[in-house]
mmCIF file of C-alpha atoms in Angstrom:
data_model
loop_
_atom_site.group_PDB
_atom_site.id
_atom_site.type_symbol
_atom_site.label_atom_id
_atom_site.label_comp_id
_atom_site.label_asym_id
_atom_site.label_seq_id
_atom_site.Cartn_x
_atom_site.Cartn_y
_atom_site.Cartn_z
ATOM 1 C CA UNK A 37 0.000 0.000 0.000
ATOM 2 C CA UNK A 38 1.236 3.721 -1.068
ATOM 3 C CA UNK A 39 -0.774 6.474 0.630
ATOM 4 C CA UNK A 40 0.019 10.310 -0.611
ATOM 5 C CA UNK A 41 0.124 13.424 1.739
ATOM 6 C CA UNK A 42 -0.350 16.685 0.495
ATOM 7 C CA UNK A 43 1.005 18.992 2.217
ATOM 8 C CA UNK A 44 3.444 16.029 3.775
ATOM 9 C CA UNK A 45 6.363 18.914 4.273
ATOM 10 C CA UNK A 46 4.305 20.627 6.983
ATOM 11 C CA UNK A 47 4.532 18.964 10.888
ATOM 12 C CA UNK A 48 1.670 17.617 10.460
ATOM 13 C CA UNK A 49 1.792 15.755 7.240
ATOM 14 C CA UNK A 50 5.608 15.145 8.747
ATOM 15 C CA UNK A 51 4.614 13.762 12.103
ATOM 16 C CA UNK A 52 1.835 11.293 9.952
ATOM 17 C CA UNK A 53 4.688 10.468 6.781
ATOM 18 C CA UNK A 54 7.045 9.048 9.738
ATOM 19 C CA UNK A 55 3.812 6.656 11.799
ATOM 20 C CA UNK A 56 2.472 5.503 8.639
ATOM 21 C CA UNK A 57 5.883 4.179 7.411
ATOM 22 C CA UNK A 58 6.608 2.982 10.921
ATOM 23 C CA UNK A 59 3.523 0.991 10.248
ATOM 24 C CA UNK A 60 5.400 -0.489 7.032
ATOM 25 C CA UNK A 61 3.068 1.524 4.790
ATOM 26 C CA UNK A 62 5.008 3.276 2.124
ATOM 27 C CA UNK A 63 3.965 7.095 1.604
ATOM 28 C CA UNK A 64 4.496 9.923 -0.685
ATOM 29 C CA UNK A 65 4.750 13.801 0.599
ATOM 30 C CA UNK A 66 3.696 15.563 -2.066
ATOM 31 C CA UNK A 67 4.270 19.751 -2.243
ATOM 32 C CA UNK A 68 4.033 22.302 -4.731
ATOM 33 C CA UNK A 69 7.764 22.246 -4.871
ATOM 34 C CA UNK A 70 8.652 18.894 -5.888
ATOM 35 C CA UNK A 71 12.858 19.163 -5.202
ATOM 36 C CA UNK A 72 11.695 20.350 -1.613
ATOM 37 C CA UNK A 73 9.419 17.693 -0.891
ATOM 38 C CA UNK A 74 12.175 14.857 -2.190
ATOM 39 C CA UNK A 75 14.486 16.656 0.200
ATOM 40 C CA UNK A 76 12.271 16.178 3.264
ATOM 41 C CA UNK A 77 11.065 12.673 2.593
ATOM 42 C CA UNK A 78 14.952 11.951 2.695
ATOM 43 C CA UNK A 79 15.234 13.476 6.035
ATOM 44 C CA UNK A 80 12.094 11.545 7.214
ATOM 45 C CA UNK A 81 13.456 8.445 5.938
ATOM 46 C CA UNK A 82 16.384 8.687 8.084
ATOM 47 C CA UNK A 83 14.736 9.841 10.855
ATOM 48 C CA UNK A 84 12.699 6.742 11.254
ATOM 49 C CA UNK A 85 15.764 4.500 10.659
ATOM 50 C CA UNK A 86 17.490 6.152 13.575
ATOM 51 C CA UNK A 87 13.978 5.367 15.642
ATOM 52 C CA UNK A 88 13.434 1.756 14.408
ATOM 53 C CA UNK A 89 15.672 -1.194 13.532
ATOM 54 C CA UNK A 90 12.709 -2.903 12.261
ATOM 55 C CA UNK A 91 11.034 -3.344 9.025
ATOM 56 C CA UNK A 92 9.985 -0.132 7.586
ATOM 57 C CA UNK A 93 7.482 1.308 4.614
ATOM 58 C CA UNK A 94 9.311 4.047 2.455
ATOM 59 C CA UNK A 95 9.358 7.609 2.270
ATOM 60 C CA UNK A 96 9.370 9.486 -0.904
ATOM 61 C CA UNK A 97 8.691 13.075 -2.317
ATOM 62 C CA UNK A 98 7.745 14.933 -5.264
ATOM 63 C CA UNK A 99 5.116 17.436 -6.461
ATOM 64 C CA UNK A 100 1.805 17.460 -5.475
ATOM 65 C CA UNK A 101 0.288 16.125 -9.292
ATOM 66 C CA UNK A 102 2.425 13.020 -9.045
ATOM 67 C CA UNK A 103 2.264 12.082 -5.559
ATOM 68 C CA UNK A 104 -1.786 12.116 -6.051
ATOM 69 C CA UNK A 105 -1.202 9.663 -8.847
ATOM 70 C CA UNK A 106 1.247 7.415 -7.085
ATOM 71 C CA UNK A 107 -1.493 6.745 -3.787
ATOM 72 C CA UNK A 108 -3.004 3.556 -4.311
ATOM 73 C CA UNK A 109 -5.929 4.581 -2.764
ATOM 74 C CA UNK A 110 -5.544 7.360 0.132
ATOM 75 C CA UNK A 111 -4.746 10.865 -0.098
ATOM 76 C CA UNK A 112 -4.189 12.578 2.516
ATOM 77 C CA UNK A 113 -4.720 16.205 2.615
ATOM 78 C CA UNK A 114 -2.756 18.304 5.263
ATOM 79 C CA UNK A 115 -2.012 21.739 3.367
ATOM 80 C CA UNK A 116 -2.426 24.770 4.998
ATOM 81 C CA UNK A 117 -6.327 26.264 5.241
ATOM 82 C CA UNK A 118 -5.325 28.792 2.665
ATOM 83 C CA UNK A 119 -4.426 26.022 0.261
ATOM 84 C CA UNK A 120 -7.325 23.656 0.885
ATOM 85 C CA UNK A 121 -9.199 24.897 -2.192
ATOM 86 C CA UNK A 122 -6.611 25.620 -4.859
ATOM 87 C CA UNK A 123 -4.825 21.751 -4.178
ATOM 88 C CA UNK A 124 -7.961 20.038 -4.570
ATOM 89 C CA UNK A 125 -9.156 22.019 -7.373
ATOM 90 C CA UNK A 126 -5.650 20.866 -8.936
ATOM 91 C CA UNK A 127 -5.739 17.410 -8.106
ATOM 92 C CA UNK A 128 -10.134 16.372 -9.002
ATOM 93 C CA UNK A 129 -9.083 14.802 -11.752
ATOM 94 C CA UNK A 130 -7.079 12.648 -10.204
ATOM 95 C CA UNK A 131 -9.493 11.677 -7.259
ATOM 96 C CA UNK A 132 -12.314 9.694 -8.516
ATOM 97 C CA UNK A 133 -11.279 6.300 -7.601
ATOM 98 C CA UNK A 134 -9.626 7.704 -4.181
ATOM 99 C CA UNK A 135 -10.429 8.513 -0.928
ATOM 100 C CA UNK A 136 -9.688 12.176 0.263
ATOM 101 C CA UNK A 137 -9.089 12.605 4.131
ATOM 102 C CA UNK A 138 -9.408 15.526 4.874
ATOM 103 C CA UNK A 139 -7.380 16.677 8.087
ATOM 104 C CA UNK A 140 -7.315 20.627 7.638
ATOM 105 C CA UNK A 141 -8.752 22.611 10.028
ATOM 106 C CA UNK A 142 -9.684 26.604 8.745
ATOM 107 C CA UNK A 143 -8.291 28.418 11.574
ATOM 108 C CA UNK A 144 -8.507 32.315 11.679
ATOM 109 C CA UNK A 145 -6.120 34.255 10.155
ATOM 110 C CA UNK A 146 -3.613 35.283 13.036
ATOM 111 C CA UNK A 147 -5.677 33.325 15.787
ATOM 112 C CA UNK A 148 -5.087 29.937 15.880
ATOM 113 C CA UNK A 149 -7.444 29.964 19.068
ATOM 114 C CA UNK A 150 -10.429 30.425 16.604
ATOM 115 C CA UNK A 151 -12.204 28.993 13.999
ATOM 116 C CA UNK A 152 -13.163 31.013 10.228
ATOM 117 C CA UNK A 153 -15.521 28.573 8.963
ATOM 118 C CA UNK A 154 -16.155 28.526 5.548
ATOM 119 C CA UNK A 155 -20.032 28.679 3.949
ATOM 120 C CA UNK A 156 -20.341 24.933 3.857
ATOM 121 C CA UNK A 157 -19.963 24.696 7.399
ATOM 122 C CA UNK A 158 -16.461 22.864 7.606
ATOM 123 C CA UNK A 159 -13.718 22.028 5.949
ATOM 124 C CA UNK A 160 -14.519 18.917 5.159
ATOM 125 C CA UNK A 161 -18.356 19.757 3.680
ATOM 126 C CA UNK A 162 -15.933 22.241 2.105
ATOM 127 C CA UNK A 163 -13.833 20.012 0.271
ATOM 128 C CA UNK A 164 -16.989 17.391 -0.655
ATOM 129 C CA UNK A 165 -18.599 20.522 -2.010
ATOM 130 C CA UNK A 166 -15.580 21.549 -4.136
ATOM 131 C CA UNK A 167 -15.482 17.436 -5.308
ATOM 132 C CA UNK A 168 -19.088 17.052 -5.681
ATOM 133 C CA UNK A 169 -21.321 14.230 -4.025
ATOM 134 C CA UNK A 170 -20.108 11.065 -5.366
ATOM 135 C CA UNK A 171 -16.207 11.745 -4.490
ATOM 136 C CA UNK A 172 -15.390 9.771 -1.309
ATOM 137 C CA UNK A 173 -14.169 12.618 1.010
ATOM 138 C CA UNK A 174 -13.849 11.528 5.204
ATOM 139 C CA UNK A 175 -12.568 13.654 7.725
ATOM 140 C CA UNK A 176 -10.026 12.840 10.270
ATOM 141 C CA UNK A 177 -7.227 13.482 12.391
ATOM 142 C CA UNK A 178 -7.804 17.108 13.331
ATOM 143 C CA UNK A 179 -7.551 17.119 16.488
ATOM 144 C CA UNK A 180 -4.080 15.298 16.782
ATOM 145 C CA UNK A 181 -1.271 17.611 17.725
ATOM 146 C CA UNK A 182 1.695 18.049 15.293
ATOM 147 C CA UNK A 183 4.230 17.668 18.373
ATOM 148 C CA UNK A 184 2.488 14.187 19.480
ATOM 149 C CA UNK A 185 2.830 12.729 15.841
ATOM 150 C CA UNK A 186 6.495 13.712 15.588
ATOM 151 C CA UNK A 187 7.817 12.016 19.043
ATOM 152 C CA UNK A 188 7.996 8.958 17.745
ATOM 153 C CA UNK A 189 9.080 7.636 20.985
ATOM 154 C CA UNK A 190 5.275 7.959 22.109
ATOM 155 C CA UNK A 191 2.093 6.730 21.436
ATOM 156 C CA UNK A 192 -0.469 8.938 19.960
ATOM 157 C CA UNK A 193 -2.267 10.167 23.307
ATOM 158 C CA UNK A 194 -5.467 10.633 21.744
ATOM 159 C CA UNK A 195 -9.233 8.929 19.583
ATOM 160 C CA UNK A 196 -9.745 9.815 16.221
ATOM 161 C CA UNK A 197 -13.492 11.413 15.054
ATOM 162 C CA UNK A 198 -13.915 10.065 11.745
ATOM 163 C CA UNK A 199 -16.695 11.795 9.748
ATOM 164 C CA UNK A 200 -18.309 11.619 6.212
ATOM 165 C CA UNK A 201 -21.160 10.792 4.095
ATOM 166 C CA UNK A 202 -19.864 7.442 2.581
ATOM 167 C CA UNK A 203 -19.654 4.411 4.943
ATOM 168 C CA UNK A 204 -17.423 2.853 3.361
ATOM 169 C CA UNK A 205 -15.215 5.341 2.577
ATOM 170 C CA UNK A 206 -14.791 6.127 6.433
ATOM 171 C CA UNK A 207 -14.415 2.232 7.143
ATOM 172 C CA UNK A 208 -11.733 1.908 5.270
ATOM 173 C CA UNK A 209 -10.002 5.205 6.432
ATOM 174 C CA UNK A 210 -10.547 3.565 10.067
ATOM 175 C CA UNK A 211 -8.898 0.456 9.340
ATOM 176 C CA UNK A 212 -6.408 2.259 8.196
ATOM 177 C CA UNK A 213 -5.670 4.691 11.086
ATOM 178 C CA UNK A 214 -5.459 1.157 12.913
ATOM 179 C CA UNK A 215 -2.232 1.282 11.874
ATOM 180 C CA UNK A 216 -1.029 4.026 14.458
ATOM 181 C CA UNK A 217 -2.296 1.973 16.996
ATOM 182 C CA UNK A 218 -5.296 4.453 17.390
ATOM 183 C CA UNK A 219 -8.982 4.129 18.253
ATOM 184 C CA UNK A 220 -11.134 5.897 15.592
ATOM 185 C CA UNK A 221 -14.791 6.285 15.812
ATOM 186 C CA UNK A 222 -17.512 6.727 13.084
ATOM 187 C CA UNK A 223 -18.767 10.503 14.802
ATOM 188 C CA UNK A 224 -21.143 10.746 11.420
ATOM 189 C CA UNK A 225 -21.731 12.261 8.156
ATOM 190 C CA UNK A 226 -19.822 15.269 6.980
ATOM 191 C CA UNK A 227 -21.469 17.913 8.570
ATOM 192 C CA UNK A 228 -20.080 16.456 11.934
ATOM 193 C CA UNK A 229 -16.985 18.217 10.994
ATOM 194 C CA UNK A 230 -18.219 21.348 12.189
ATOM 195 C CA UNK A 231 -18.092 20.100 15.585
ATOM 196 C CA UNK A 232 -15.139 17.941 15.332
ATOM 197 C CA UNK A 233 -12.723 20.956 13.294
ATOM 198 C CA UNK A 234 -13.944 23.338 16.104
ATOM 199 C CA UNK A 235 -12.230 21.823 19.144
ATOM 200 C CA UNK A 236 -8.967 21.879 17.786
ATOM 201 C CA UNK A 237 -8.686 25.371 18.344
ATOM 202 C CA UNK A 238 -10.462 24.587 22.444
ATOM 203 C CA UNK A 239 -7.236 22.386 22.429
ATOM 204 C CA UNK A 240 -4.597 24.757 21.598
ATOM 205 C CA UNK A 241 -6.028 27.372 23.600
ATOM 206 C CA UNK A 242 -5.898 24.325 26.444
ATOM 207 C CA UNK A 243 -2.250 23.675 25.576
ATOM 208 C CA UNK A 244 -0.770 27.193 25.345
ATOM 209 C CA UNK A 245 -2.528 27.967 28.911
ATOM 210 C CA UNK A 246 -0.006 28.844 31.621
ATOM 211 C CA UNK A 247 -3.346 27.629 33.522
ATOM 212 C CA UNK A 248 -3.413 24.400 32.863
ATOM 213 C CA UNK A 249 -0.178 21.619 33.476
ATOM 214 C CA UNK A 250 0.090 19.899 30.199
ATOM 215 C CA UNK A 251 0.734 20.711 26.762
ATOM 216 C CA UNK A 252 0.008 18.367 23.628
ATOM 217 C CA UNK A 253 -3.018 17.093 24.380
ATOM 218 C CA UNK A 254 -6.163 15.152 22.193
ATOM 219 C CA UNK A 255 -9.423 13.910 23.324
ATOM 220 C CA UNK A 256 -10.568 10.764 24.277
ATOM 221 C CA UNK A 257 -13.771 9.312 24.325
ATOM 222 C CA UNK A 258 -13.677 7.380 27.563
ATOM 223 C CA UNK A 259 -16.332 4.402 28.217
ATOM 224 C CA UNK A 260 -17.972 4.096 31.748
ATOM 225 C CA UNK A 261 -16.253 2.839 34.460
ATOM 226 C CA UNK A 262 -18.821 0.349 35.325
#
């Protein structure tokens, strides 16, 4: 399996480049600047040789066209907000037969403690409107901070909300977060988003708070104790 990340230069995209290939799935970064992206997959290869003496998936990079071709079936989207539009404009073509997750989250300009949420309600109703109805698009993974993914020498502290309108579609992207040793849960269709993009920015307020003793935290949908 070869998933693509858009956007896979960013700490985000980074952070989820080195799990997945930790997992022995091989990935693609793809950027607009296709020399760039090469460089970083390099240094994201050897970073996760240094972590692991095991088995690894690979790590490659190139522009964002090409690394959209080269996913088997994922793409991962994890571009800045102000990119969301233009990358998937560039890339429908290309989509049909994929699934998009959709991880970005539209923060406000020069507040990442807010929210600027586009007409369609999320970014993910966002990106299905852009695609149109029968393009599988599930969201995920917004609420995971960058620092978590990229300390590979912990576990991802936190569930994943996985939302969408196709079933299947968000199945599949749930089996496949498996792979980070996560628990996901279906939270519903698209429009779920709106609640699910809107905490990330509760959580960084949380984790920049000289108030509160911790830093880098998720949520986690905790059964009862009885």
């Amino acid at each position: 399996m070869k998933i693509a990340i858009l956007g896979g230069t960013g700490p985000q995209g980074s952070g989820l480049a080195k799990r997945f290939a930790l997992a022995g799935i091989d990935v693609v970064i793809g950027s607009r600047d296709g020399e760039r992206a090469a460089e970083k997959a390099q240094a994201l290869q050897e970073s996760i040789a240094a972590a692991s003496t095991a088995t690894t998936g690979t790590i490659s990079g190139t522009d964002t066209i090409a690394a959209t071709s080269a996913a088997d079936e994922f793409v991962i989207i994890s571009v800045p907000w102000a990119a969301h539009h233009a990358t998937l404009d560039a890339i429908r073509p290309l989509l049909r037969d994929k699934i998009v997750i959709d991880i970005v989250v539209p923060l406000a300009d020069n507040n990442p403690k807010a929210v600027a949420m586009p007409p369609e309600g999320s970014a993910t109703e966002s990106a299905q409107a852009l695609l149109g109805d029968d393009y599988a698009v599930v969201g995920a993974l917004h609420n995971v901070s960058a620092v978590t993914l990229n300390n590979l020498e912990q576990s991802i502290n936190c569930d994943i909300l996985v939302c969408g309108n196709q079933l299947e579609a968000k199945n599949k992207v749930i089996a496949l977060l498996d792979n980070l040793g996560v628990q996901s849960y279906n939270a519903g269709l698209a429009e779920s988003a709106r609640c699910i993009e809107a905490i990330t920015p509760i959580l960084i307020r949380l984790n920049i708070s000289k108030a509160v003793p911790f830093s880098h935290a998720g949520i986690r949908i905790c059964p009862p104790d009885h």
